[in-house]
Each structure stands twice: as structure tokens, then as C-alpha cells.
Coordinates of C-alpha atoms in Angstrom, one line a residue:
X756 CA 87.5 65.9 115.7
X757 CA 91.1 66.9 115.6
X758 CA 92.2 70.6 114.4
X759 CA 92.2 71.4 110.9
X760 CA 95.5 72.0 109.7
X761 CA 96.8 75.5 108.5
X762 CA 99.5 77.4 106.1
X763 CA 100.2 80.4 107.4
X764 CA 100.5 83.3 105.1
X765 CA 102.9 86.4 105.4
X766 CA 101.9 89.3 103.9
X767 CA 104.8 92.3 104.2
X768 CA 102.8 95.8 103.5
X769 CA 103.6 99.1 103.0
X770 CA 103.3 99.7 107.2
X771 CA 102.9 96.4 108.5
X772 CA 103.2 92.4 108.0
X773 CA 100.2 90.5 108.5
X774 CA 100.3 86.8 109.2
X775 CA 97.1 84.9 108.8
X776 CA 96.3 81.0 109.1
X777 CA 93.7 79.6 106.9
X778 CA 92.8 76.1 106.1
X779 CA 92.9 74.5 102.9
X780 CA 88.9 75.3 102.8
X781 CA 89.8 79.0 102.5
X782 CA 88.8 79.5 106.4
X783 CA 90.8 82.3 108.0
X784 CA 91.0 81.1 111.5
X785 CA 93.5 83.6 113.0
X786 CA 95.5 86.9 112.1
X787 CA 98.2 89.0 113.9
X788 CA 100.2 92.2 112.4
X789 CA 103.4 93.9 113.0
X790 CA 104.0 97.3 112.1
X791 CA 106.5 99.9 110.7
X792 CA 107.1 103.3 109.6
X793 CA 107.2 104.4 106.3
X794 CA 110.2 106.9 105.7
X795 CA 108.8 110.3 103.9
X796 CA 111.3 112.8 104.8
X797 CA 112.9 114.1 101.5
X798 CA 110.3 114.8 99.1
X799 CA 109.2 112.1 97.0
X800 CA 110.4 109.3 99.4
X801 CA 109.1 106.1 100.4
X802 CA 111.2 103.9 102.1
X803 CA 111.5 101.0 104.5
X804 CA 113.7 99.6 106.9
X805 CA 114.5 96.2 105.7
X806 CA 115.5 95.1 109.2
X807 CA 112.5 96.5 110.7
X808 CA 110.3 94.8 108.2
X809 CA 112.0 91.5 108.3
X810 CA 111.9 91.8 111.9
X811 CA 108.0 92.5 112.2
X812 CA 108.0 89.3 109.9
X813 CA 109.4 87.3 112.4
X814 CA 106.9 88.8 115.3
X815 CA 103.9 88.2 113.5
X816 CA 104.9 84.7 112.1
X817 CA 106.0 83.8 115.7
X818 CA 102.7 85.2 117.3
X819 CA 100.5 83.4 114.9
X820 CA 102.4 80.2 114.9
X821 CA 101.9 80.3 119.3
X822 CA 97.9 80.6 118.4
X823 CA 98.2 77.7 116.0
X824 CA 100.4 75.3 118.7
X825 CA 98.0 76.7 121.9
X826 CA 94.8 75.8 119.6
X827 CA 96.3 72.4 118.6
X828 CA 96.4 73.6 114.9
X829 CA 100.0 71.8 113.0
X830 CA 101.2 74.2 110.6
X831 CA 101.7 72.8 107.2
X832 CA 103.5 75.7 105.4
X833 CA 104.4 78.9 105.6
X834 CA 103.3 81.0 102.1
X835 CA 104.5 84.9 101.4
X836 CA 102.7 87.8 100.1
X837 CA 104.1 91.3 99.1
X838 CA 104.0 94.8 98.0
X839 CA 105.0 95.1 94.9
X840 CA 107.5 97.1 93.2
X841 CA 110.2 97.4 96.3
X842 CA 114.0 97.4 95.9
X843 CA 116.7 96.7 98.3
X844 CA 120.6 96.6 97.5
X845 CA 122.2 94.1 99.4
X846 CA 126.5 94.1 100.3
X847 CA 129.0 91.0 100.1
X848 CA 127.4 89.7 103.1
X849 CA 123.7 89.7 101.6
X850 CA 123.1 92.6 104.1
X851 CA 121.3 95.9 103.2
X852 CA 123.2 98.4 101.6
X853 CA 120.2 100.8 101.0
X854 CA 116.8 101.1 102.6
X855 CA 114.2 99.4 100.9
X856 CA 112.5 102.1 98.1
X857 CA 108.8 101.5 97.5
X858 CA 106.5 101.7 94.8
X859 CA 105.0 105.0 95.9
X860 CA 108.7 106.5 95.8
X861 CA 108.8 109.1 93.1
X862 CA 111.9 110.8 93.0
X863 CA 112.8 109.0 89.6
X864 CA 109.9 110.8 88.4
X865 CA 112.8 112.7 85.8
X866 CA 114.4 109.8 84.9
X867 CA 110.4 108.1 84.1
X868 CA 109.6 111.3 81.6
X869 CA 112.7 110.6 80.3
X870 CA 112.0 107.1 79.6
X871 CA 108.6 107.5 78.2
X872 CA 109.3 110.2 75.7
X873 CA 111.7 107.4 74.0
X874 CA 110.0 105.2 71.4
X875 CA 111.5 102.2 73.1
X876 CA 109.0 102.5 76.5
X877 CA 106.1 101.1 74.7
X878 CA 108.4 98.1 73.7
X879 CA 110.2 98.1 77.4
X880 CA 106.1 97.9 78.5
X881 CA 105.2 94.6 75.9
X882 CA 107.9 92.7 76.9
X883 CA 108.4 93.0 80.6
X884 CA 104.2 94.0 81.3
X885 CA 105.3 96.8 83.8
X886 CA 104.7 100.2 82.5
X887 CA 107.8 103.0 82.7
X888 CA 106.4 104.5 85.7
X889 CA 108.4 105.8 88.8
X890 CA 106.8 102.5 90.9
X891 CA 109.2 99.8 88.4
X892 CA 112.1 98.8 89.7
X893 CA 113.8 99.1 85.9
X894 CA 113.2 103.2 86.6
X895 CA 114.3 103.1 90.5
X896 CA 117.5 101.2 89.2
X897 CA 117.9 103.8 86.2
X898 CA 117.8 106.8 88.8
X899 CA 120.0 104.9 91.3
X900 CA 122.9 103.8 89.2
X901 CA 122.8 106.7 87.3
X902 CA 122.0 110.1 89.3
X903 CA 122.5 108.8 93.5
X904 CA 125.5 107.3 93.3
X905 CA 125.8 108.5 97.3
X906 CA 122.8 105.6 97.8
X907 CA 124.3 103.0 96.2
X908 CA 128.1 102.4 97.4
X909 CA 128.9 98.8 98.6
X910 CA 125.5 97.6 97.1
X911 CA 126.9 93.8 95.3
X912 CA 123.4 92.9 94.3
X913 CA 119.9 93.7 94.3
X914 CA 116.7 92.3 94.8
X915 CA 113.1 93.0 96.2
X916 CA 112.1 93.7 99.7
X917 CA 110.7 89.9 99.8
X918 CA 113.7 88.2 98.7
X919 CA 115.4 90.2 101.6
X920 CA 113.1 88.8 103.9
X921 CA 112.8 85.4 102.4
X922 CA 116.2 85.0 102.6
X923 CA 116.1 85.0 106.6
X924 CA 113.6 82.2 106.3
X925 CA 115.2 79.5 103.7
X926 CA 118.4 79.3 101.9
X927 CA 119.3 80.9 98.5
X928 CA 119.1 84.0 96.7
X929 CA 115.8 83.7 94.7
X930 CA 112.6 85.5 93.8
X931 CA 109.3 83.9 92.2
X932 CA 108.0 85.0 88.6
X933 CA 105.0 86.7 90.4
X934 CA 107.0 89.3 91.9
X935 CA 109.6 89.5 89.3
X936 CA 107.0 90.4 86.5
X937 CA 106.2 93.9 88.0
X938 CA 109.7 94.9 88.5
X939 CA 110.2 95.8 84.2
X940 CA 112.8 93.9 84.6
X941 CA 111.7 90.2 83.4
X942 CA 110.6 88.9 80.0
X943 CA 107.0 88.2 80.0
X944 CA 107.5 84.9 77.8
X945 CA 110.9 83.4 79.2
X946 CA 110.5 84.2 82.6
X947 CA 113.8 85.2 82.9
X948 CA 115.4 88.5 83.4
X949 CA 115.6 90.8 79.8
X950 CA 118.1 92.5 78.7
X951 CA 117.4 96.0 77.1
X952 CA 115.5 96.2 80.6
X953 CA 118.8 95.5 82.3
X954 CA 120.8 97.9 80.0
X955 CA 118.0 100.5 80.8
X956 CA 118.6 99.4 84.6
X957 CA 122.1 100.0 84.4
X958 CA 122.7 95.9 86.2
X959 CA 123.6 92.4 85.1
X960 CA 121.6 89.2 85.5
X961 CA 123.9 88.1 88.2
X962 CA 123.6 90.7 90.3
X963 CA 119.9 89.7 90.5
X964 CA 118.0 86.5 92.1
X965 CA 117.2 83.6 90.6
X966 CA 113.9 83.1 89.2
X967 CA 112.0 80.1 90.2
X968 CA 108.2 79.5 90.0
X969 CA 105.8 81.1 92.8
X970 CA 105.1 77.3 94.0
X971 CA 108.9 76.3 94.8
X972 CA 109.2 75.6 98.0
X973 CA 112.0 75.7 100.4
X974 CA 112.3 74.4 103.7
X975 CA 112.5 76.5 107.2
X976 CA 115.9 76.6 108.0
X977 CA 116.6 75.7 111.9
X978 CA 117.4 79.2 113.2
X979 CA 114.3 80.6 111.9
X980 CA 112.8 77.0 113.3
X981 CA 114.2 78.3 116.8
X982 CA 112.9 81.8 116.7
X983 CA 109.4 81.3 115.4
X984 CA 109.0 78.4 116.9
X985 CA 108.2 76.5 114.5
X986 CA 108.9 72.7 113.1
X987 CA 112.8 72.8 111.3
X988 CA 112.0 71.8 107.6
X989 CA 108.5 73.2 107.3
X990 CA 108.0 73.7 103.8
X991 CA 107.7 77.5 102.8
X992 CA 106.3 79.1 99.4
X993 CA 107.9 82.3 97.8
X994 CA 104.5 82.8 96.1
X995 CA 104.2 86.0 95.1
X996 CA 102.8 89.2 94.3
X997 CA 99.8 90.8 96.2
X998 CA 97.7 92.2 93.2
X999 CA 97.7 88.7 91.6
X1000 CA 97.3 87.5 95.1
X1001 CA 94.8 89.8 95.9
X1002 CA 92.2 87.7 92.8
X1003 CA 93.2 84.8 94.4
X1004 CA 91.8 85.8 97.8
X1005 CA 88.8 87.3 96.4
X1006 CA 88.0 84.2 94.3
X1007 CA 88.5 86.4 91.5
X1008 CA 90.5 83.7 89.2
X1009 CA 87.8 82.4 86.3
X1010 CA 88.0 84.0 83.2
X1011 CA 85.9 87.5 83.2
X1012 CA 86.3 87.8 87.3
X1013 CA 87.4 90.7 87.8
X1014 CA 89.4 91.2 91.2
X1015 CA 89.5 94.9 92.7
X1016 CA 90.7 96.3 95.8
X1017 CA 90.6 99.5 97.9
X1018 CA 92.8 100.4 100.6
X1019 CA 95.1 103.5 100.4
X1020 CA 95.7 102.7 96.7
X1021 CA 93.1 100.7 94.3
X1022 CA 93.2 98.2 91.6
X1023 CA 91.0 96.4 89.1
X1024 CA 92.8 93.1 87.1
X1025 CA 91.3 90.3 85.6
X1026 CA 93.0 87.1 85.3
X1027 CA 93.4 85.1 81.9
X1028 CA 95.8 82.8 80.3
X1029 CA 98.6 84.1 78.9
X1030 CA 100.3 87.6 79.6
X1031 CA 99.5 91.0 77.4
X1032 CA 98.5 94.6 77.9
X1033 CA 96.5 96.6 76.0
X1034 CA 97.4 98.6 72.6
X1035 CA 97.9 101.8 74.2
X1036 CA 99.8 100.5 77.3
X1037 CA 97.4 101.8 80.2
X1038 CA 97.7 98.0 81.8
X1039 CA 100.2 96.2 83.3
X1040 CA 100.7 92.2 83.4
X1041 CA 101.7 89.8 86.2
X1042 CA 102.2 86.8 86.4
X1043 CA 100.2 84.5 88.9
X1044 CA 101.2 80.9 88.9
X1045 CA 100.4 77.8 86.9
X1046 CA 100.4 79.9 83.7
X1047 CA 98.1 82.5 84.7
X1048 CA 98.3 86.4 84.4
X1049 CA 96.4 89.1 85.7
X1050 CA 96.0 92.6 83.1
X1051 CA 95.0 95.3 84.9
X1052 CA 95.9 98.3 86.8
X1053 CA 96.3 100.0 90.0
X1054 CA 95.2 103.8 90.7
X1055 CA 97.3 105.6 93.1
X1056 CA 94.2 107.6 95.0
X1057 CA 92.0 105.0 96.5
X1058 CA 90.3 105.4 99.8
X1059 CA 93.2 107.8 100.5
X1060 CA 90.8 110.9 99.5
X1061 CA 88.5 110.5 101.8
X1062 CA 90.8 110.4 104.8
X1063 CA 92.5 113.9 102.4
X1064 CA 89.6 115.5 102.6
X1065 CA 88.6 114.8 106.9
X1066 CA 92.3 115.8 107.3
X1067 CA 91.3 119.5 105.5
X1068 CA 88.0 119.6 107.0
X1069 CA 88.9 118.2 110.7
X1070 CA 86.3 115.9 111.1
X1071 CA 86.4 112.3 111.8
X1072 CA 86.4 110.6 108.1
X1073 CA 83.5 108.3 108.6
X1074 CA 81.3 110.9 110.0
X1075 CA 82.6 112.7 106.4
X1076 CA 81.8 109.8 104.5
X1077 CA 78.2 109.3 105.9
X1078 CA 78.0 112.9 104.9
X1079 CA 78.8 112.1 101.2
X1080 CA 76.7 109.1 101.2
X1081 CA 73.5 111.4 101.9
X1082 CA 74.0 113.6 98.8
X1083 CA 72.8 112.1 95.5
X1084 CA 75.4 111.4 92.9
X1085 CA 77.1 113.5 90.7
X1086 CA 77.8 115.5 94.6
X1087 CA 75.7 119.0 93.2
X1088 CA 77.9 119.3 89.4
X1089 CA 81.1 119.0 91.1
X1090 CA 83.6 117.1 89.3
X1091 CA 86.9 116.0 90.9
X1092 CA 90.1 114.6 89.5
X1093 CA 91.6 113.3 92.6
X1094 CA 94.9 113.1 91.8
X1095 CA 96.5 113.6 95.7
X1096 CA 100.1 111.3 94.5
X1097 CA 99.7 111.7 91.1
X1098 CA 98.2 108.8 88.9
X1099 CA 99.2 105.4 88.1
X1100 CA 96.7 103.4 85.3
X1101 CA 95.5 104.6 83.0
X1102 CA 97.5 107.5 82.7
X1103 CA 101.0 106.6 84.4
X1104 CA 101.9 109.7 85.5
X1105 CA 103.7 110.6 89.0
X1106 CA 103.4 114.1 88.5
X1107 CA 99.8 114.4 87.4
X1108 CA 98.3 116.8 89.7
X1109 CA 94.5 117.2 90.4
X1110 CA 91.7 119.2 90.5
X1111 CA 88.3 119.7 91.4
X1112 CA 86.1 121.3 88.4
X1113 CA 82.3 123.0 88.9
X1114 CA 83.7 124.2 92.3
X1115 CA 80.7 126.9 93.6
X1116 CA 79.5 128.9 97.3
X1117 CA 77.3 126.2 97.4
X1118 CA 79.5 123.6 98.1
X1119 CA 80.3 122.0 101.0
X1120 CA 82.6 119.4 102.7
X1121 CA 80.3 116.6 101.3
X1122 CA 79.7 117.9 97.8
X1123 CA 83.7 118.0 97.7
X1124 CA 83.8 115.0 99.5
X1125 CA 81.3 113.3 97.6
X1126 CA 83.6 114.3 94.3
X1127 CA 86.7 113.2 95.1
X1128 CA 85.0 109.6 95.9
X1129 CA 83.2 109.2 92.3
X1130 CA 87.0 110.7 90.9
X1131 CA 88.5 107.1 92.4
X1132 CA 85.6 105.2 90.9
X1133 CA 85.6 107.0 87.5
X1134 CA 89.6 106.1 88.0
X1135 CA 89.0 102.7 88.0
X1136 CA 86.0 102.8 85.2
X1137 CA 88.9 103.6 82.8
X1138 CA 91.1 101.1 84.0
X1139 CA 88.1 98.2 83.2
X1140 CA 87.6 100.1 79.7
X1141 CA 91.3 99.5 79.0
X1142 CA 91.3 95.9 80.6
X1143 CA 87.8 96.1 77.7
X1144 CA 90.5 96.6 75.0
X1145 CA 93.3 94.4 75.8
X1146 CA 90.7 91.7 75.0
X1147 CA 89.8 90.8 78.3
X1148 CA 86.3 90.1 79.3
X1149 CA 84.8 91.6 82.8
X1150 CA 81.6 90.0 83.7
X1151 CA 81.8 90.2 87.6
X1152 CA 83.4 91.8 89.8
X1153 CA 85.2 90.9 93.5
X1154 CA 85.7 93.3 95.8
X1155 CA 87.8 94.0 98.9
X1156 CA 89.7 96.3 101.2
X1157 CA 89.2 98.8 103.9
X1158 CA 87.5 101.1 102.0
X1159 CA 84.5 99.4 101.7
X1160 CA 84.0 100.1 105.3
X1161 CA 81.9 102.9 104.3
X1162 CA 78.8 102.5 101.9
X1163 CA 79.8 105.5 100.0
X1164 CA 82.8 103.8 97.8
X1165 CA 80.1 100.9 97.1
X1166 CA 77.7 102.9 96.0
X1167 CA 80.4 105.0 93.8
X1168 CA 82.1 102.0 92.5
X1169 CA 79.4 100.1 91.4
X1170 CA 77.5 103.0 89.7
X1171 CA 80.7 103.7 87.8
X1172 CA 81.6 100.5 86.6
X1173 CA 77.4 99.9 85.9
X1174 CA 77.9 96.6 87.7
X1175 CA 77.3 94.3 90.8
X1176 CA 80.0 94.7 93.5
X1177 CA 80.4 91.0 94.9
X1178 CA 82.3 92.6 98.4
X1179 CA 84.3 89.6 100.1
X1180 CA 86.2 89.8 103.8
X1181 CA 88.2 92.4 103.8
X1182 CA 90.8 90.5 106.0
X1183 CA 91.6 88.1 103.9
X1184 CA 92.7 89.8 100.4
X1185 CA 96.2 89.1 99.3
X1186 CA 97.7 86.9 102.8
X1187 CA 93.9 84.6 102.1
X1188 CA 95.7 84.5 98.4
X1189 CA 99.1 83.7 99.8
X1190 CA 98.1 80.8 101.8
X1191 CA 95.8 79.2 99.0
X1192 CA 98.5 79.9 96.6
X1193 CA 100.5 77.7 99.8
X1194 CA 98.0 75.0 99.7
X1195 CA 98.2 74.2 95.9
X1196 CA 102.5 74.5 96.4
X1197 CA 101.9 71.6 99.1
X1198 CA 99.7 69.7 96.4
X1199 CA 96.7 69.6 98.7
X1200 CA 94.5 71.8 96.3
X1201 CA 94.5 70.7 92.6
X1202 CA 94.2 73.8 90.9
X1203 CA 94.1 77.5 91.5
X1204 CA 90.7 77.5 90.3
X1205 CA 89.8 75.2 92.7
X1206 CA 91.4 77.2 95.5
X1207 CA 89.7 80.4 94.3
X1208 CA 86.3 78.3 94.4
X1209 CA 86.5 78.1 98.0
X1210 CA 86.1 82.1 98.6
X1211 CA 82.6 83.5 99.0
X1212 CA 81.2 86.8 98.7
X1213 CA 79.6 88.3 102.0
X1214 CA 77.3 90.6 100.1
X1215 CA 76.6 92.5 97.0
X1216 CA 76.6 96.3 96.0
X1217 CA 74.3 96.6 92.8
X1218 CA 74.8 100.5 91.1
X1219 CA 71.9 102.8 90.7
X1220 CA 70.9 102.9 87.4
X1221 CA 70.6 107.1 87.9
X1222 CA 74.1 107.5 88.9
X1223 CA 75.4 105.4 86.5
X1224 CA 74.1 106.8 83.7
X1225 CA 75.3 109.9 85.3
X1226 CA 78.7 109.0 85.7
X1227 CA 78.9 107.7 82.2
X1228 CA 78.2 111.0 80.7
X1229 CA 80.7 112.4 82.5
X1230 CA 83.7 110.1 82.5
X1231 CA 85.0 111.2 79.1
X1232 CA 85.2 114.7 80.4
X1233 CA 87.5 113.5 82.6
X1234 CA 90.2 112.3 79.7
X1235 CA 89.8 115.9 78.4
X1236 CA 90.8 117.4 81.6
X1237 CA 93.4 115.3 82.3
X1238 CA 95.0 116.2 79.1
X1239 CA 94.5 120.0 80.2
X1240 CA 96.1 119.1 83.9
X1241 CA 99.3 117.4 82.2
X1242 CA 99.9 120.8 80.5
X1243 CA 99.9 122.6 83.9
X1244 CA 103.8 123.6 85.1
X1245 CA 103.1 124.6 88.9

């Protein structure tokens, strides 16, 4: 029997690109990463090298693709994944004119409060599904164009950190709906770019990509054929987005499934039909493909605390971890609001600061430790109550990330939600969504839903009744105290 064939999916991170190759059964076979550094050196900054990631792109892809030729595996596609929220200004000759500014960039933190005390956010939010935070591109554009001048000479046009890259892969100037619906730039219903946003922005449609559908494919042009070595013409995906991505390669696509994650940062989104975020605008919507949305949101403090709190304590974090894990819930009265880079949903607020309330002699490392994990989880407990009011169900729940390494953010999670944690390979997550979504592109799956069929859970988490009842009392404390912490001026 023959090797199955694979579509090899590209997923450019925060610090590094990860290629995987996965057959159209949803069988990861193979995985290589490339990384880069993650410029922090004025306050507030995020930023990449666009070279450097495109670069590590290349690396990866090339690495992976000599596994899949050695191992007599033909490559069928190529299929992208990204971080969301990035920006790039390009010059005449489609080079970068700026480094590429990430989501967790928040030095348009002013511009965002300036934004959000307008009556027009809440509409800006509705129609474009991203909320005026510092991670949309509509804000970074605002701050740009309008306060750093001194970063924006010779930029011609703009576009996101994937459209860069894509660009060095297959011809044209385009970006997919996927990734285009979290950049508060484009119109939730038309799929095209909206105007007050743009006006807001401070840019015109043409200095932006075209917007094509996260299943267009392009082929391989021949120098990136040569490089990679790889087939010339080989069909490639723009795809999209990872959190969308990210249900799709947890299996996390039918209706009440809800998909959440836990690296550095967390999420919880559920997908349904049509796009829409809740009354008080503590979700976001993106688009998937084939007409389907994910509502959600994504918390800025994921597994993050933990490593916080081994970095303060000097201990090795899984040790620190175990620690937590041995304490019963609730970690001795202590209550922490964990907000280390301020918060995103449900509060959307880069300059929220945290806190850790209860604080006695008694406590130790692991009480504090223990805290700051059930903060995240509480975090993403109000994130599901808002997905709750935007009309979504949540019935089950998909889990991945490298969190999950440790049984402490299982137990958490699934006490403060009150439900099952159905925990899938970590590995996979969005680059597993990016080549499925690659597969279906090529016509060889004949729905998402099918696609998303093919991923199974490894195990399941189930909450403690104790601890959630626990939790429950305590999480609307929490919305009390963060209304106290937004008052603080430090």
C-alpha cells in the first residue's frame, strides 16, 4: 500500500512557524517549526520581523516537504494558518516598510479609550465583529496614521503578516475573509472592507488586499517551487485565521461545540451559522469558511500565569503546578484576578491591571499559584456566559494547547465552566485546522463538518462538583472587583 497523501499546513505564530502534514483522515504524520524573536523593547511593543518570519516559513515548509518526498508521501497542497490581528505596511515594491505589529502590541492603548468612549464603538463592534481593543488592526491603523507618523513613511499599502508571507508563495495581493474579519476592518455581511472602519483607520480600500474566500487557491509559483522543493503549481490555500482554525482542529465545528484553547493566551468560541456578537459586545465574530462563524473570545492571561508565578518564585513551573494541583480548590480563600497584560473578553481592556484579593501569612507559592490558575478559568467562565447571551448554545467542550500539560488547568477549567473537558492533541490545533480546511479547498472533503468529524478526543477532564459550586459563588465577585481595578490610576 502506497503512502497516503498529505496537505501540509503552515501555521505563522507569535515565535515560530509550524508546518505539519496531515492526511485527509485528520492524521498528523509529521511536524517541524522555525523560530523567531518577538521584539519587546519599547514599552507596549510587539513586533515581528516580516523577513524573519517569512523566512522561517520557508525552513519549515522546506523541512517538512524533504520528510514527505524521503517517506514517499506526494504533497497535495499547501494550506496557511495565522495569528490573528498582525499588521505590516508594505512600500512600492510590496516590501516592508514597518515591522510587523502584533495583537499583543498595546501602545494604541490611548487611541482604544479614545475609541470606546464614543457611542460609535459599539456600532464599529456589530458590523466588523472585532471589538475596539488595542489587538484590531482598525485601532493600530488609527494610532499609526495618526500619532507615529516616524513609523509609517514610504508605507503604499497595508496588509496582515500572512498576506506578506503569502505573497512570497503565490501571486497577487489578497487576504481570505477568515483573517480579514478580526482586523475591524471588514463588514461582517458583505465581506468586503467597511467604510466608517476605514475612515476610523485613517486608509482607503485600495491600499488594502483583495478579499477572496479562505478556500481560493492559488498555485506555487516556481521560485518558491525551487526553494522548498516542492512540485511548481501545487495548489495552496489562504485559509485563514487560527481561532476559527483552532474549532476546526479540535473537531469543535457542530453547533453547541465549543472550541477552547490554552497556550500563552486562551480562548473559548463556538461556531454557528451566521455572524453576531452579543448585546453588550464582550464577543467577537470570525468568519470560518463555507458560511460559518465562530462568537467567542480570547483572554489575554492563559497558561502565561503559571510560568508568572515560577518566574517570581524561582522554581521550575511544573514542579509549581503539581504544587497547586495538591491544594483543594478555591487555593485557601484566595482570590486572584490575573490580569499580567491586561484583559481582552469580556472586559476588553489593555490596561486592566490585576490583583490577588484574601492575600494572608498563610499563603504560599501554591495558594497564589493555585489562584491565579482558577482567575484564567473564571476568565473564560465569563466568556461562555457571554457566548450564553449572544444566543449561542455550549453543550461540549474541545480542548487544546500546551497548558493542558499540567492537570491543574483541567481540573480548573472544567470545574469553572461545570463541564466535561473533551482534551484533543495538543499538536494539532490550528495547523491540524489549516490543512483540513486545505483538504475541503482541494474538494477531497465534502464539508467542514465532515472534516471536523475526523478529530477525536484523547481523554476527558470531568469538574468536581465541589469546586464548581465553589467557583460559581465566587465568579460574580470577580465583575465587582474588576469594576473597582478599572478605577485604579497607578
Amino acid at each position: 500500500m502506497s503512502p497516503a497523501p498529505v496537505v501540509l499546513g503552515i501555521d505563522l505564530g507569535t515565535t515560530a512557524t509550524k508546518v505539519v502534514a496531515a492526511t485527509a483522515d485528520a492524521e498528523v504524520l509529521h511536524r517541524t517549526e522555525r523560530g523567531y524573536p518577538l521584539r519587546t523593547e519599547e514599552t507596549g511593543e510587539a513586533t515581528q520581523d516580516p523577513r524573519q518570519v517569512r523566512d522561517a516559513a520557508v525552513r519549515a515548509l522546506t523541512d517538512c516537504a524533504s520528510w514527505a518526498r524521503e517517506h514517499g508521501h506526494e504533497v497535495r497542497g499547501l494550506s496557511f494558518s495565522t495569528a490573528m490581528h498582525t499588521l505590516v505596511g508594505l512600500d512600492s515594491a510590496g516590501e516592508p516598510a514597518t515591522p510587523a505589529f502584533n495583537w499583543a502590541d498595546t501602545r494604541a492603548a490611548d487611541v482604544a479609550v479614545r475609541l470606546r468612549a464614543d457611542p460609535s464603538a459599539a456600532e464599529l463592534h456589530r458590523a466588523t465583529g472585532t471589538p475596539v481593543h488595542t489587538q484590531s488592526v482598525m485601532v493600530k491603523l488609527a494610532w499609526l496614521t495618526g500619532e507615529r507618523p516616524d513609523l509609517v513613511r514610504g508605507v503604499e499599502r497595508w496588509c496582515a503578516l500572512k498576506d506578506y508571507v503569502f505573497g512570497a508563495f503565490a501571486d497577487g495581493f489578497t487576504t481570505d475573509s477568515s483573517l480579514a474579519s478580526g482586523s475591524g476592518l471588514q463588514d461582517v455581511h458583505a465581506l468586503d472592507w467597511y467604510g466608517p472602519a476605514l475612515e476610523v483607520a485613517g486608509v482607503r480600500a485600495e491600499q488594502l488586499p483583495r478579499i477572496v474566500a479562505p478556500t481560493d487557491v492559488l498555485p506555487l509559483t516556481a521560485s518558491m517551487a525551487a526553494a522548498t522543493g516542492l512540485p511548481s503549481g501545487v495548489l495552496v490555500a489562504l485559509a485563514g485565521g487560527d481561532a476559527p482554525l483552532g474549532n476546526l482542529g479540535t473537531g469543535a465545528i457542530s453547533p453547541g461545540v465549543a472550541g477552547l484553547s490554552l497556550g500563552t493566551s486562551g480562548a473559548l468560541r463556538v461556531v454557528r451559522d451566521r455572524p453576531g456578537v452579543d448585546a453588550g459586545c464582550r464577543t467577537f465574530s470570525y468568519a470560518l469558511a463555507d458560511g460559518l462563524w465562530v462568537i467567542g473570545g480570547a483572554v489575554s492571561n492563559g497558561a502565561v500565569v503559571g510560568q508568572w508565578a515560577a518566574e517570581a518564585f524561582g522554581v521550575d513551573v511544573a514542579d509549581l503546578l503539581d504544587e497547586a494541583l495538591a491544594l483543594p480548590p478555591g487555593a485557601d480563600g484566595l482570590l486572584a484576578l490575573p490580569y499580567l497584560l491586561g484583559e481582552r473578553a469580556p472586559w476588553w481592556e489593555a490596561g486592566l491591571t490585576g490583583a490577588l484579593v484574601g492575600l494572608r501569612r498563610s499563603h504560599g507559592r501554591a495558594e497564589i499559584t493555585r489562584a491565579v490558575v482558577e482567575g484564567v478559568a473564571q476568565q473564560l467562565a465569563l466568556v461562555k456566559e457571554a457566548v450564553l447571551d449572544a444566543g449561542a448554545e455550549v453543550r461540549a467542550v474541545r480542548a487544546t494547547g500546551g497548558g493542558f500539560r499540567s492537570e491543574v488547568w483541567s481540573a480548573a477549567i472544567a470545574a469553572a465552566l461545570d463541564m466535561d473537558l473533551e482534551l484533543t492533541d495538543s499538536s494539532g490545533g490550528s495547523g491540524l485546522g489549516a490543512v483540513l480546511l486545505g483538504w475541503r479547498a482541494l474538494g477531497e472533503l465534502d464539508s467542514l463538518q465532515h472534516a471536523a468529524r475526523l478529530v477525536r478526543p484523547e481523554r476527558t477532564a470531568h469538574p468536581d462538583p465541589e469546586a464548581a459550586a465553589l467557583l460559581a459563588r465566587r465568579r460574580p465577585l470577580i465583575d465587582r472587583l474588576h469594576g473597582t481595578l478599572r478605577e485604579l490610576d497607578l
